């Protein structure tokens, strides 16, 4: 082995990583490992690089090998534990955090992740109360409010399809706060997949609670771009409109993309907190707090474009929504809507959102519309995978 060549390539990898050129860094770390298999610093670098790229599952193996090196620093165990946590391997994550803590006491943030991992793992054999005791014991004086921990855990466990554990935490939360509309519905979803739409009271509470974090979480963390992509799709067919409705407008992410059409813009949403954000963003001539179908029914023939970005995911059965949208559009008007793409029909997901198959969208919209464009997109980067969405452009008959 040419030690100088290995060192040079390792330096290239570190420099590329430092400059944010992750693809180059990955290639260089892998080249080091070809020349020098088991090079533990390259394994660690590769693992970190894969973590930055959110390829957590792939990161586990190099990080595990790097952590096995003699005298591996505690940070290597911590990174491995974190990668395991992010892949949903909570038992192994908790064991690895414990091993790291035995070498050197964990700082605050990894200690709290350890406490969560151990609690989520404990839910396999123990009731929620006992699992949360595990959390409190490990977190010690750093422990956060148990309701917050349980709410977050519920979402994480649903994302990893650990539905029994999620139900246990959901029931604990419901017993603690029977008036929590968000939890009550999300728990009901896990036991009754026949619910055919999200109740308005749930949607309102959910988004009132979410409004402050919505833009950062959706756009920056989940890579959400449906409003802009829908507007681009519309522009391929038509570039001027008189009156546009942004249905379920939320914080108004669509407004900047709709400006080019030169229309009077109305936004409608159930959540006052989301509407307040849309007011701040600007771009709307009217913002109305109302339920989508009720509002559509009150506006016969009023719009020539209706945009519904990430709103159909709160309706299972779309028949009433399509009928009301057709009523609110002038003849020849367009409905641009996104779905979470399902295989067939509609399906209530454990996330409390709905997925719709192409067959269902086509059949249900048919009385009032014909589909003129369809485009699959990566909708959101979720905890475990990228969710595929579908954009539809429908023309009112
Ligand atoms: C995921 S957000 C999307 C917001 C915005 N369209 C965007 O793409 O950024 C869904 C929005 O639809 C609203 N919404 C869901 N169901 C609704 C309904 N039945 N009536 C009115 N608004 C609704 C929610 O309050 C929320 O603001």
CSV table of N, CA, C and O in Angstrom, one decimal, residues 245-292:
chain,number,residue,atom,x,y,z
A,245,UNK,N,-58.2,31.2,-6.8
A,245,UNK,CA,-58.4,30.8,-5.4
A,245,UNK,C,-57.3,29.8,-4.9
A,245,UNK,O,-57.1,28.8,-5.6
A,246,UNK,N,-56.6,30.2,-3.9
A,246,UNK,CA,-55.6,29.3,-3.3
A,246,UNK,C,-56.4,28.6,-2.1
A,246,UNK,O,-56.5,29.1,-1.0
A,247,UNK,N,-56.8,27.4,-2.4
A,247,UNK,CA,-57.7,26.6,-1.4
A,247,UNK,C,-56.8,25.9,-0.4
A,247,UNK,O,-55.9,25.1,-0.8
A,248,UNK,N,-57.0,26.2,0.9
A,248,UNK,CA,-56.1,25.6,1.9
A,248,UNK,C,-54.8,26.3,1.7
A,248,UNK,O,-53.7,25.6,1.6
A,249,UNK,N,-54.8,27.6,1.7
A,249,UNK,CA,-53.6,28.4,1.3
A,249,UNK,C,-52.5,28.3,2.4
A,249,UNK,O,-51.3,28.6,2.1
A,250,UNK,N,-52.8,27.9,3.6
A,250,UNK,CA,-51.8,27.8,4.7
A,250,UNK,C,-51.1,29.2,4.9
A,250,UNK,O,-51.7,30.2,4.9
A,251,UNK,N,-49.8,29.1,4.9
A,251,UNK,CA,-49.0,30.3,5.2
A,251,UNK,C,-48.8,31.1,3.9
A,251,UNK,O,-48.0,32.1,4.0
A,252,UNK,N,-49.4,30.7,2.8
A,252,UNK,CA,-49.3,31.5,1.6
A,252,UNK,C,-48.0,31.2,0.8
A,252,UNK,O,-47.6,32.0,0.0
A,253,UNK,N,-47.5,30.0,0.9
A,253,UNK,CA,-46.3,29.6,0.1
A,253,UNK,C,-46.6,29.8,-1.4
A,253,UNK,O,-45.6,30.0,-2.1
A,254,UNK,N,-47.8,29.6,-1.8
A,254,UNK,CA,-48.1,29.7,-3.3
A,254,UNK,C,-48.1,31.1,-3.8
A,254,UNK,O,-47.9,31.3,-5.0
A,255,UNK,N,-48.3,32.1,-3.0
A,255,UNK,CA,-48.6,33.4,-3.5
A,255,UNK,C,-47.5,33.9,-4.4
A,255,UNK,O,-47.8,34.4,-5.5
A,256,UNK,N,-46.2,33.8,-4.1
A,256,UNK,CA,-45.2,34.3,-5.0
A,256,UNK,C,-45.2,33.7,-6.4
A,256,UNK,O,-45.0,34.3,-7.4
A,257,UNK,N,-45.6,32.4,-6.4
A,257,UNK,CA,-45.6,31.6,-7.7
A,257,UNK,C,-46.8,32.0,-8.5
A,257,UNK,O,-46.9,31.7,-9.7
A,258,UNK,N,-47.9,32.5,-7.8
A,258,UNK,CA,-49.1,32.8,-8.5
A,258,UNK,C,-49.1,34.2,-9.1
A,258,UNK,O,-50.0,34.6,-9.9
A,259,UNK,N,-48.2,35.0,-8.6
A,259,UNK,CA,-48.2,36.4,-9.0
A,259,UNK,C,-48.1,36.7,-10.5
A,259,UNK,O,-48.8,37.5,-11.0
A,260,UNK,N,-47.4,35.8,-11.1
A,260,UNK,CA,-47.1,35.9,-12.6
A,260,UNK,C,-48.4,35.9,-13.4
A,260,UNK,O,-48.5,36.4,-14.5
A,261,UNK,N,-49.5,35.4,-12.8
A,261,UNK,CA,-50.8,35.2,-13.6
A,261,UNK,C,-51.6,36.5,-13.6
A,261,UNK,O,-52.6,36.6,-14.3
A,262,UNK,N,-51.2,37.5,-12.8
A,262,UNK,CA,-51.8,38.8,-12.8
A,262,UNK,C,-53.3,38.8,-12.4
A,262,UNK,O,-54.0,39.6,-12.9
A,263,UNK,N,-53.6,37.9,-11.5
A,263,UNK,CA,-55.1,37.8,-11.1
A,263,UNK,C,-55.3,38.3,-9.7
A,263,UNK,O,-54.4,38.6,-8.9
A,264,UNK,N,-56.6,38.5,-9.4
A,264,UNK,CA,-57.0,38.8,-8.0
A,264,UNK,C,-56.9,37.5,-7.3
A,264,UNK,O,-57.4,36.5,-7.7
A,265,UNK,N,-56.2,37.5,-6.1
A,265,UNK,CA,-55.9,36.2,-5.4
A,265,UNK,C,-56.6,36.2,-4.1
A,265,UNK,O,-56.5,37.0,-3.2
A,266,UNK,N,-57.4,35.1,-4.0
A,266,UNK,CA,-58.1,34.8,-2.7
A,266,UNK,C,-57.5,33.6,-2.0
A,266,UNK,O,-57.3,32.6,-2.7
A,267,UNK,N,-57.2,33.7,-0.8
A,267,UNK,CA,-56.8,32.5,0.0
A,267,UNK,C,-57.8,32.1,1.0
A,267,UNK,O,-58.4,32.9,1.7
A,268,UNK,N,-58.0,30.8,1.2
A,268,UNK,CA,-59.0,30.3,2.1
A,268,UNK,C,-58.3,29.2,3.0
A,268,UNK,O,-57.6,28.3,2.4
A,269,UNK,N,-58.6,29.2,4.3
A,269,UNK,CA,-58.0,28.2,5.1
A,269,UNK,C,-58.8,28.1,6.4
A,269,UNK,O,-59.4,29.1,6.8
A,270,UNK,N,-58.7,26.9,7.0
A,270,UNK,CA,-59.4,26.7,8.3
A,270,UNK,C,-58.7,27.3,9.5
A,270,UNK,O,-59.2,27.7,10.5
A,271,UNK,N,-57.3,27.4,9.3
A,271,UNK,CA,-56.5,27.8,10.5
A,271,UNK,C,-56.2,29.3,10.5
A,271,UNK,O,-55.6,29.8,9.6
A,272,UNK,N,-56.6,29.9,11.6
A,272,UNK,CA,-56.4,31.4,11.7
A,272,UNK,C,-54.9,31.7,11.8
A,272,UNK,O,-54.4,32.7,11.3
A,273,UNK,N,-54.1,30.7,12.5
A,273,UNK,CA,-52.7,31.0,12.6
A,273,UNK,C,-52.0,30.9,11.3
A,273,UNK,O,-51.0,31.6,11.0
A,274,UNK,N,-52.4,30.0,10.4
A,274,UNK,CA,-51.8,29.8,9.1
A,274,UNK,C,-52.1,31.1,8.3
A,274,UNK,O,-51.3,31.7,7.6
A,275,UNK,N,-53.4,31.5,8.4
A,275,UNK,CA,-53.8,32.7,7.7
A,275,UNK,C,-53.0,34.0,8.1
A,275,UNK,O,-52.7,34.8,7.3
A,276,UNK,N,-52.7,34.0,9.4
A,276,UNK,CA,-51.9,35.2,9.9
A,276,UNK,C,-50.6,35.2,9.3
A,276,UNK,O,-50.0,36.3,8.9
A,277,UNK,N,-50.0,34.0,9.0
A,277,UNK,CA,-48.7,33.9,8.3
A,277,UNK,C,-48.8,34.4,6.9
A,277,UNK,O,-48.0,35.0,6.3
A,278,UNK,N,-50.0,34.0,6.3
A,278,UNK,CA,-50.2,34.4,4.9
A,278,UNK,C,-50.4,35.9,4.8
A,278,UNK,O,-49.9,36.5,3.8
A,279,UNK,N,-51.0,36.5,5.8
A,279,UNK,CA,-51.1,38.0,5.8
A,279,UNK,C,-49.7,38.6,5.8
A,279,UNK,O,-49.4,39.5,5.1
A,280,UNK,N,-48.9,38.1,6.7
A,280,UNK,CA,-47.5,38.6,6.8
A,280,UNK,C,-46.7,38.5,5.5
A,280,UNK,O,-46.0,39.4,5.1
A,281,UNK,N,-46.9,37.3,4.8
A,281,UNK,CA,-46.2,37.1,3.5
A,281,UNK,C,-46.7,38.1,2.4
A,281,UNK,O,-45.9,38.6,1.6
A,282,UNK,N,-48.0,38.3,2.4
A,282,UNK,CA,-48.6,39.2,1.4
A,282,UNK,C,-48.9,38.5,0.1
A,282,UNK,O,-48.6,37.3,-0.1
A,283,UNK,N,-49.5,39.3,-0.8
A,283,UNK,CA,-49.7,38.7,-2.2
A,283,UNK,C,-51.2,38.4,-2.4
A,283,UNK,O,-51.6,38.1,-3.5
A,284,UNK,N,-52.0,38.4,-1.3
A,284,UNK,CA,-53.4,38.0,-1.4
A,284,UNK,C,-54.3,39.3,-1.4
A,284,UNK,O,-54.0,40.2,-0.6
A,285,UNK,N,-55.3,39.3,-2.2
A,285,UNK,CA,-56.3,40.4,-2.2
A,285,UNK,C,-57.3,40.1,-1.1
A,285,UNK,O,-57.9,41.0,-0.5
A,286,UNK,N,-57.6,38.8,-0.8
A,286,UNK,CA,-58.6,38.4,0.2
A,286,UNK,C,-58.1,37.2,0.9
A,286,UNK,O,-57.7,36.3,0.2
A,287,UNK,N,-58.2,37.2,2.2
A,287,UNK,CA,-57.9,35.9,3.0
A,287,UNK,C,-59.1,35.6,3.8
A,287,UNK,O,-59.6,36.5,4.6
A,288,UNK,N,-59.6,34.4,3.7
A,288,UNK,CA,-60.9,34.1,4.4
A,288,UNK,C,-60.7,32.8,5.2
A,288,UNK,O,-60.1,31.8,4.8
A,289,UNK,N,-61.2,32.9,6.5
A,289,UNK,CA,-61.1,31.7,7.3
A,289,UNK,C,-62.4,30.9,7.1
A,289,UNK,O,-63.5,31.4,7.5
A,290,UNK,N,-62.3,29.8,6.4
A,290,UNK,CA,-63.5,29.0,6.1
A,290,UNK,C,-63.1,27.6,5.8
A,290,UNK,O,-62.0,27.3,5.5
A,291,UNK,N,-64.1,26.7,5.9
A,291,UNK,CA,-63.9,25.3,5.5
A,291,UNK,C,-63.9,25.3,3.9
A,291,UNK,O,-64.8,25.9,3.3
A,292,UNK,N,-63.1,24.5,3.3
A,292,UNK,CA,-62.9,24.5,1.9
A,292,UNK,C,-64.2,24.2,1.1
A,292,UNK,O,-64.5,25.0,0.2
